[in-house]
Amino acid sequence: MAQLWQELEQKSQEQRSKEQNPVAWRAQLFAALQHWQFWAIAGILLLLTLWLCWCLRKRRYEEDSSSEEEEQEEQNEEEEGNELANDLARHFEEHIQWPDQKLFTKGESVLRLVNTLILVARQVLSDCSFPGLGPRFDIGSAMEGWSPYEENIIYRVLVSLTPPSGHAFLPELCNQGEMPERKFRIRVELGCAYVMEDDMLCCLHHDEEEQRRNMGPSLLQTVCTGSYLDVQKTARRFHQLVKTCWAVLPYSHWWQLTRLPCSRSCKFKMAKGEEKILTEIMLGVQQGDSDIFMSSQASEALFTPSTTWTLSCAVAEAKFFELTTRHVPDGSFHFRCLQLCTRVLVCTGFSKYILKTVVMHLLNTTPLSGWRRTHFLERLDDIMRYLCHCLEEKRLDHFFFGNEKIPEEIVLPPALQRAEPFNLFQHLAQDPDAHEQAMREFKELQHRLTTQLFFQGY
């Protein structure tokens, strides 16, 4: 019985052992499975981390590479743009019909001639019958270097006049307040020059008979009307002086001198075979020590009295361009812009002086470093935009009157410095029809400039 019980006990234990083994196995298997899943998940997370790091690194590399490529592309585009601008500027230089280099050579020839004439004339003038000859100044588009014409170019020079010994020039303003064409009369007064060099006789303290016998006619008798210096008489006598001096110059052996009709200046033509040079010598009296003159040039009025001398800023303008040319990167590039614009002005109401004023304002208010060949079209666009704005506003200020930004090297009389800016488009503000016509002509001007650039240039 006891043996049977032991056998049953043993079988019962074996049965429980069999029932418990799957549970233990499953527990162990589950524990092992949980351990494997952890490492699998850890491995997957590690792989994901590595993949994300690789992606971020790749993206950063691509961004850096893209940034470098963009910078390189921008640099290449900029270089290509500069090359294109240079090519375009070079094209205009080569294909647009700029005035020939001979024009500048002719200008230098004119200067040498005038200098020689002045030297000889000073030797000839030994009495008080004509004003003294001061320095000469190059004026006008041909001398400044931007003449729009290819033929019949007139080279202009202004010769300053000084009162001879025993005389004084006293300017009198004729039209107080009218600008910019202020008009003057120059009253000639005899002064005391009793003690004079080289034993010259005094024009004041000797009787007329003695003056006539020893000094010849006085200034008041030869080139004055009443007590005022006469423009026409002075110009006529100066031309006689040039003719006299010409006969002793070496130029007379090769060149033929022909006087051209002009009542207020000395205008002549020099010819040698088929070559000819047109020259005009203006006369002027300097205002103090300034760069402003009272000139023999006629005013815009229909009639200018012979004793009237007009205010001229031509010397100051030439000096401004000379100062500017020293700082413009490509030398005379700004003259090319002005030259091209003025070439298309024919049969319009715009004068060369209007565009010259626009360019002077731009040169005085914009960095000169931008006036280079690569900016050719940009500067032309600036000129047209500035002119258009002035037309729309019906205002274009004279460059010198009341301009506080004038370079200090240019000397202006106090009256000009204090003057209110003068509007060169005042007539447009007063006449609506004239303004409408000016706007139409501006559009025509733009069309002509475009045609000049992109049709005749190619």
PDB file of N, CA and C in Angstrom, residues 133-201:
ATOM      1  N   LEU A 133      45.919 142.560 -74.467  1.00  0.00           N
ATOM      2  CA  LEU A 133      45.501 141.171 -74.687  1.00  0.00           C
ATOM      3  C   LEU A 133      45.987 140.312 -73.530  1.00  0.00           C
ATOM      4  N   GLY A 134      45.035 139.755 -72.790  1.00  0.00           N
ATOM      5  CA  GLY A 134      45.364 138.872 -71.682  1.00  0.00           C
ATOM      6  C   GLY A 134      45.447 137.429 -72.138  1.00  0.00           C
ATOM      7  N   PRO A 135      45.318 136.484 -71.226  1.00  0.00           N
ATOM      8  CA  PRO A 135      45.399 135.062 -71.599  1.00  0.00           C
ATOM      9  C   PRO A 135      44.224 134.624 -72.453  1.00  0.00           C
ATOM     10  N   ARG A 136      44.411 133.546 -73.194  1.00  0.00           N
ATOM     11  CA  ARG A 136      43.326 132.974 -73.998  1.00  0.00           C
ATOM     12  C   ARG A 136      42.778 131.739 -73.284  1.00  0.00           C
ATOM     13  N   PHE A 137      41.513 131.428 -73.576  1.00  0.00           N
ATOM     14  CA  PHE A 137      40.836 130.289 -72.953  1.00  0.00           C
ATOM     15  C   PHE A 137      40.136 129.471 -74.036  1.00  0.00           C
ATOM     16  N   ASP A 138      40.245 128.160 -73.942  1.00  0.00           N
ATOM     17  CA  ASP A 138      39.569 127.274 -74.895  1.00  0.00           C
ATOM     18  C   ASP A 138      38.125 127.099 -74.449  1.00  0.00           C
ATOM     19  N   ILE A 139      37.191 127.354 -75.340  1.00  0.00           N
ATOM     20  CA  ILE A 139      35.776 127.233 -74.990  1.00  0.00           C
ATOM     21  C   ILE A 139      35.040 126.506 -76.105  1.00  0.00           C
ATOM     22  N   GLY A 140      33.829 126.052 -75.794  1.00  0.00           N
ATOM     23  CA  GLY A 140      32.991 125.426 -76.811  1.00  0.00           C
ATOM     24  C   GLY A 140      33.211 123.929 -76.922  1.00  0.00           C
ATOM     25  N   SER A 141      32.286 123.268 -77.600  1.00  0.00           N
ATOM     26  CA  SER A 141      32.268 121.806 -77.677  1.00  0.00           C
ATOM     27  C   SER A 141      33.487 121.231 -78.380  1.00  0.00           C
ATOM     28  N   ALA A 142      33.978 121.895 -79.426  1.00  0.00           N
ATOM     29  CA  ALA A 142      35.121 121.359 -80.165  1.00  0.00           C
ATOM     30  C   ALA A 142      36.373 121.342 -79.296  1.00  0.00           C
ATOM     31  N   MET A 143      36.611 122.428 -78.577  1.00  0.00           N
ATOM     32  CA  MET A 143      37.793 122.505 -77.724  1.00  0.00           C
ATOM     33  C   MET A 143      37.660 121.620 -76.490  1.00  0.00           C
ATOM     34  N   GLU A 144      36.439 121.462 -75.995  1.00  0.00           N
ATOM     35  CA  GLU A 144      36.230 120.618 -74.813  1.00  0.00           C
ATOM     36  C   GLU A 144      36.289 119.142 -75.163  1.00  0.00           C
ATOM     37  N   GLY A 145      36.016 118.805 -76.432  1.00  0.00           N
ATOM     38  CA  GLY A 145      36.178 117.421 -76.870  1.00  0.00           C
ATOM     39  C   GLY A 145      34.900 116.650 -77.084  1.00  0.00           C
ATOM     40  N   TRP A 146      33.764 117.328 -77.299  1.00  0.00           N
ATOM     41  CA  TRP A 146      32.522 116.569 -77.489  1.00  0.00           C
ATOM     42  C   TRP A 146      31.688 117.104 -78.649  1.00  0.00           C
ATOM     43  N   SER A 147      32.317 117.723 -79.623  1.00  0.00           N
ATOM     44  CA  SER A 147      31.561 118.264 -80.752  1.00  0.00           C
ATOM     45  C   SER A 147      30.774 117.161 -81.449  1.00  0.00           C
ATOM     46  N   PRO A 148      29.461 117.340 -81.646  1.00  0.00           N
ATOM     47  CA  PRO A 148      28.650 116.292 -82.279  1.00  0.00           C
ATOM     48  C   PRO A 148      28.792 116.261 -83.791  1.00  0.00           C
ATOM     49  N   TYR A 149      29.460 117.246 -84.362  1.00  0.00           N
ATOM     50  CA  TYR A 149      29.528 117.338 -85.816  1.00  0.00           C
ATOM     51  C   TYR A 149      30.834 116.745 -86.336  1.00  0.00           C
ATOM     52  N   GLU A 150      30.807 116.374 -87.600  1.00  0.00           N
ATOM     53  CA  GLU A 150      31.995 115.844 -88.251  1.00  0.00           C
ATOM     54  C   GLU A 150      32.567 116.826 -89.259  1.00  0.00           C
ATOM     55  N   GLU A 151      31.750 117.760 -89.712  1.00  0.00           N
ATOM     56  CA  GLU A 151      32.196 118.742 -90.686  1.00  0.00           C
ATOM     57  C   GLU A 151      31.831 120.143 -90.201  1.00  0.00           C
ATOM     58  N   ASN A 152      32.561 121.111 -90.738  1.00  0.00           N
ATOM     59  CA  ASN A 152      32.312 122.522 -90.419  1.00  0.00           C
ATOM     60  C   ASN A 152      32.349 122.797 -88.916  1.00  0.00           C
ATOM     61  N   ILE A 153      33.260 122.136 -88.242  1.00  0.00           N
ATOM     62  CA  ILE A 153      33.431 122.365 -86.805  1.00  0.00           C
ATOM     63  C   ILE A 153      34.146 123.693 -86.588  1.00  0.00           C
ATOM     64  N   ILE A 154      33.628 124.488 -85.669  1.00  0.00           N
ATOM     65  CA  ILE A 154      34.225 125.784 -85.361  1.00  0.00           C
ATOM     66  C   ILE A 154      34.981 125.675 -84.036  1.00  0.00           C
ATOM     67  N   TYR A 155      36.262 125.971 -84.079  1.00  0.00           N
ATOM     68  CA  TYR A 155      37.089 125.963 -82.876  1.00  0.00           C
ATOM     69  C   TYR A 155      37.060 127.365 -82.277  1.00  0.00           C
ATOM     70  N   ARG A 156      36.567 127.452 -81.033  1.00  0.00           N
ATOM     71  CA  ARG A 156      36.377 128.760 -80.405  1.00  0.00           C
ATOM     72  C   ARG A 156      37.385 128.985 -79.280  1.00  0.00           C
ATOM     73  N   VAL A 157      37.862 130.196 -79.240  1.00  0.00           N
ATOM     74  CA  VAL A 157      38.807 130.626 -78.214  1.00  0.00           C
ATOM     75  C   VAL A 157      38.349 131.989 -77.700  1.00  0.00           C
ATOM     76  N   LEU A 158      38.439 132.197 -76.401  1.00  0.00           N
ATOM     77  CA  LEU A 158      38.122 133.508 -75.829  1.00  0.00           C
ATOM     78  C   LEU A 158      39.420 134.177 -75.396  1.00  0.00           C
ATOM     79  N   VAL A 159      39.641 135.385 -75.876  1.00  0.00           N
ATOM     80  CA  VAL A 159      40.822 136.168 -75.500  1.00  0.00           C
ATOM     81  C   VAL A 159      40.364 137.293 -74.578  1.00  0.00           C
ATOM     82  N   SER A 160      40.968 137.366 -73.411  1.00  0.00           N
ATOM     83  CA  SER A 160      40.563 138.393 -72.446  1.00  0.00           C
ATOM     84  C   SER A 160      41.190 139.740 -72.806  1.00  0.00           C
ATOM     85  N   LEU A 161      40.422 140.783 -72.590  1.00  0.00           N
ATOM     86  CA  LEU A 161      40.866 142.152 -72.848  1.00  0.00           C
ATOM     87  C   LEU A 161      41.133 142.853 -71.525  1.00  0.00           C
ATOM     88  N   THR A 162      42.210 143.598 -71.479  1.00  0.00           N
ATOM     89  CA  THR A 162      42.549 144.357 -70.279  1.00  0.00           C
ATOM     90  C   THR A 162      42.678 145.836 -70.651  1.00  0.00           C
ATOM     91  N   PRO A 163      42.370 146.728 -69.729  1.00  0.00           N
ATOM     92  CA  PRO A 163      42.487 148.163 -70.049  1.00  0.00           C
ATOM     93  C   PRO A 163      43.948 148.553 -70.247  1.00  0.00           C
ATOM     94  N   PRO A 164      44.231 149.315 -71.273  1.00  0.00           N
ATOM     95  CA  PRO A 164      45.615 149.775 -71.462  1.00  0.00           C
ATOM     96  C   PRO A 164      46.008 150.757 -70.364  1.00  0.00           C
ATOM     97  N   SER A 165      47.266 151.068 -70.311  1.00  0.00           N
ATOM     98  CA  SER A 165      47.755 151.987 -69.276  1.00  0.00           C
ATOM     99  C   SER A 165      47.020 153.312 -69.353  1.00  0.00           C
ATOM    100  N   GLY A 166      46.620 153.796 -68.206  1.00  0.00           N
ATOM    101  CA  GLY A 166      45.920 155.067 -68.136  1.00  0.00           C
ATOM    102  C   GLY A 166      44.433 154.953 -68.351  1.00  0.00           C
ATOM    103  N   HIS A 167      43.911 153.731 -68.422  1.00  0.00           N
ATOM    104  CA  HIS A 167      42.482 153.520 -68.631  1.00  0.00           C
ATOM    105  C   HIS A 167      41.949 152.552 -67.571  1.00  0.00           C
ATOM    106  N   ALA A 168      40.650 152.574 -67.406  1.00  0.00           N
ATOM    107  CA  ALA A 168      39.984 151.646 -66.488  1.00  0.00           C
ATOM    108  C   ALA A 168      38.680 151.180 -67.112  1.00  0.00           C
ATOM    109  N   PHE A 169      38.355 149.872 -66.906  1.00  0.00           N
ATOM    110  CA  PHE A 169      37.088 149.304 -67.368  1.00  0.00           C
ATOM    111  C   PHE A 169      36.136 149.219 -66.174  1.00  0.00           C
ATOM    112  N   LEU A 170      34.975 149.843 -66.311  1.00  0.00           N
ATOM    113  CA  LEU A 170      33.980 149.833 -65.237  1.00  0.00           C
ATOM    114  C   LEU A 170      32.686 149.212 -65.761  1.00  0.00           C
ATOM    115  N   PRO A 171      32.419 147.936 -65.423  1.00  0.00           N
ATOM    116  CA  PRO A 171      31.197 147.271 -65.909  1.00  0.00           C
ATOM    117  C   PRO A 171      29.945 147.871 -65.276  1.00  0.00           C
ATOM    118  N   GLU A 172      28.922 148.015 -66.079  1.00  0.00           N
ATOM    119  CA  GLU A 172      27.622 148.491 -65.606  1.00  0.00           C
ATOM    120  C   GLU A 172      26.555 147.504 -66.055  1.00  0.00           C
ATOM    121  N   LEU A 173      25.789 146.996 -65.097  1.00  0.00           N
ATOM    122  CA  LEU A 173      24.745 146.023 -65.411  1.00  0.00           C
ATOM    123  C   LEU A 173      23.567 146.725 -66.079  1.00  0.00           C
ATOM    124  N   CYS A 174      23.190 146.228 -67.261  1.00  0.00           N
ATOM    125  CA  CYS A 174      22.095 146.855 -68.020  1.00  0.00           C
ATOM    126  C   CYS A 174      20.730 146.365 -67.569  1.00  0.00           C
ATOM    127  N   ASN A 175      20.624 145.083 -67.266  1.00  0.00           N
ATOM    128  CA  ASN A 175      19.312 144.487 -66.977  1.00  0.00           C
ATOM    129  C   ASN A 175      19.330 143.848 -65.599  1.00  0.00           C
ATOM    130  N   GLN A 176      19.259 144.648 -64.595  1.00  0.00           N
ATOM    131  CA  GLN A 176      19.306 144.181 -63.214  1.00  0.00           C
ATOM    132  C   GLN A 176      18.237 143.121 -62.961  1.00  0.00           C
ATOM    133  N   GLY A 177      18.693 141.945 -62.494  1.00  0.00           N
ATOM    134  CA  GLY A 177      17.755 140.893 -62.126  1.00  0.00           C
ATOM    135  C   GLY A 177      17.487 139.877 -63.210  1.00  0.00           C
ATOM    136  N   GLU A 178      17.791 140.183 -64.473  1.00  0.00           N
ATOM    137  CA  GLU A 178      17.523 139.229 -65.539  1.00  0.00           C
ATOM    138  C   GLU A 178      18.682 138.246 -65.648  1.00  0.00           C
ATOM    139  N   MET A 179      18.374 136.950 -65.559  1.00  0.00           N
ATOM    140  CA  MET A 179      19.403 135.924 -65.624  1.00  0.00           C
ATOM    141  C   MET A 179      18.889 134.810 -66.530  1.00  0.00           C
ATOM    142  N   PRO A 180      19.785 133.953 -67.061  1.00  0.00           N
ATOM    143  CA  PRO A 180      21.236 134.030 -66.906  1.00  0.00           C
ATOM    144  C   PRO A 180      21.907 134.973 -67.889  1.00  0.00           C
ATOM    145  N   GLU A 181      21.126 135.504 -68.852  1.00  0.00           N
ATOM    146  CA  GLU A 181      21.727 136.380 -69.860  1.00  0.00           C
ATOM    147  C   GLU A 181      21.803 137.806 -69.345  1.00  0.00           C
ATOM    148  N   ARG A 182      22.588 137.994 -68.335  1.00  0.00           N
ATOM    149  CA  ARG A 182      22.806 139.352 -67.857  1.00  0.00           C
ATOM    150  C   ARG A 182      23.597 140.120 -68.906  1.00  0.00           C
ATOM    151  N   LYS A 183      23.240 141.359 -69.093  1.00  0.00           N
ATOM    152  CA  LYS A 183      23.890 142.194 -70.099  1.00  0.00           C
ATOM    153  C   LYS A 183      24.601 143.351 -69.407  1.00  0.00           C
ATOM    154  N   PHE A 184      25.787 143.663 -69.926  1.00  0.00           N
ATOM    155  CA  PHE A 184      26.614 144.710 -69.335  1.00  0.00           C
ATOM    156  C   PHE A 184      27.025 145.730 -70.391  1.00  0.00           C
ATOM    157  N   ARG A 185      27.305 146.910 -69.921  1.00  0.00           N
ATOM    158  CA  ARG A 185      28.037 147.898 -70.701  1.00  0.00           C
ATOM    159  C   ARG A 185      29.341 148.158 -69.949  1.00  0.00           C
ATOM    160  N   ILE A 186      30.410 148.346 -70.700  1.00  0.00           N
ATOM    161  CA  ILE A 186      31.721 148.544 -70.085  1.00  0.00           C
ATOM    162  C   ILE A 186      32.148 149.985 -70.320  1.00  0.00           C
ATOM    163  N   ARG A 187      32.051 150.768 -69.262  1.00  0.00           N
ATOM    164  CA  ARG A 187      32.423 152.180 -69.365  1.00  0.00           C
ATOM    165  C   ARG A 187      33.937 152.318 -69.255  1.00  0.00           C
ATOM    166  N   VAL A 188      34.501 153.097 -70.173  1.00  0.00           N
ATOM    167  CA  VAL A 188      35.948 153.312 -70.200  1.00  0.00           C
ATOM    168  C   VAL A 188      36.247 154.674 -69.599  1.00  0.00           C
ATOM    169  N   GLU A 189      37.084 154.668 -68.579  1.00  0.00           N
ATOM    170  CA  GLU A 189      37.482 155.919 -67.932  1.00  0.00           C
ATOM    171  C   GLU A 189      38.981 156.113 -68.059  1.00  0.00           C
ATOM    172  N   LEU A 190      39.355 157.353 -68.283  1.00  0.00           N
ATOM    173  CA  LEU A 190      40.777 157.682 -68.275  1.00  0.00           C
ATOM    174  C   LEU A 190      41.240 157.814 -66.831  1.00  0.00           C
ATOM    175  N   GLY A 191      42.354 157.174 -66.550  1.00  0.00           N
ATOM    176  CA  GLY A 191      42.909 157.255 -65.210  1.00  0.00           C
ATOM    177  C   GLY A 191      44.260 157.923 -65.257  1.00  0.00           C
ATOM    178  N   CYS A 192      44.721 158.308 -64.106  1.00  0.00           N
ATOM    179  CA  CYS A 192      46.022 158.963 -64.032  1.00  0.00           C
ATOM    180  C   CYS A 192      47.113 157.918 -64.047  1.00  0.00           C
ATOM    181  N   ALA A 193      47.954 158.012 -65.033  1.00  0.00           N
ATOM    182  CA  ALA A 193      49.122 157.133 -65.096  1.00  0.00           C
ATOM    183  C   ALA A 193      50.344 158.014 -65.332  1.00  0.00           C
ATOM    184  N   TYR A 194      50.408 159.079 -64.536  1.00  0.00           N
ATOM    185  CA  TYR A 194      51.431 160.106 -64.778  1.00  0.00           C
ATOM    186  C   TYR A 194      52.835 159.527 -64.704  1.00  0.00           C
ATOM    187  N   VAL A 195      53.081 158.670 -63.706  1.00  0.00           N
ATOM    188  CA  VAL A 195      54.371 158.007 -63.617  1.00  0.00           C
ATOM    189  C   VAL A 195      54.222 156.654 -64.287  1.00  0.00           C
ATOM    190  N   MET A 196      54.824 156.491 -65.439  1.00  0.00           N
ATOM    191  CA  MET A 196      54.647 155.276 -66.228  1.00  0.00           C
ATOM    192  C   MET A 196      56.002 154.703 -66.586  1.00  0.00           C
ATOM    193  N   GLU A 197      56.015 153.434 -66.925  1.00  0.00           N
ATOM    194  CA  GLU A 197      57.256 152.762 -67.271  1.00  0.00           C
ATOM    195  C   GLU A 197      57.684 153.131 -68.680  1.00  0.00           C
ATOM    196  N   ASP A 198      58.977 152.997 -68.945  1.00  0.00           N
ATOM    197  CA  ASP A 198      59.555 153.197 -70.277  1.00  0.00           C
ATOM    198  C   ASP A 198      59.255 154.587 -70.829  1.00  0.00           C
ATOM    199  N   ASP A 199      59.095 155.565 -69.933  1.00  0.00           N
ATOM    200  CA  ASP A 199      58.890 156.959 -70.356  1.00  0.00           C
ATOM    201  C   ASP A 199      57.669 157.139 -71.242  1.00  0.00           C
ATOM    202  N   MET A 200      56.625 156.281 -71.048  1.00  0.00           N
ATOM    203  CA  MET A 200      55.394 156.448 -71.823  1.00  0.00           C
ATOM    204  C   MET A 200      54.647 157.675 -71.331  1.00  0.00           C
ATOM    205  N   LEU A 201      53.968 158.340 -72.251  1.00  0.00           N
ATOM    206  CA  LEU A 201      53.222 159.539 -71.901  1.00  0.00           C
ATOM    207  C   LEU A 201      51.921 159.189 -71.198  1.00  0.00           C
TER     208      LEU A 201
END
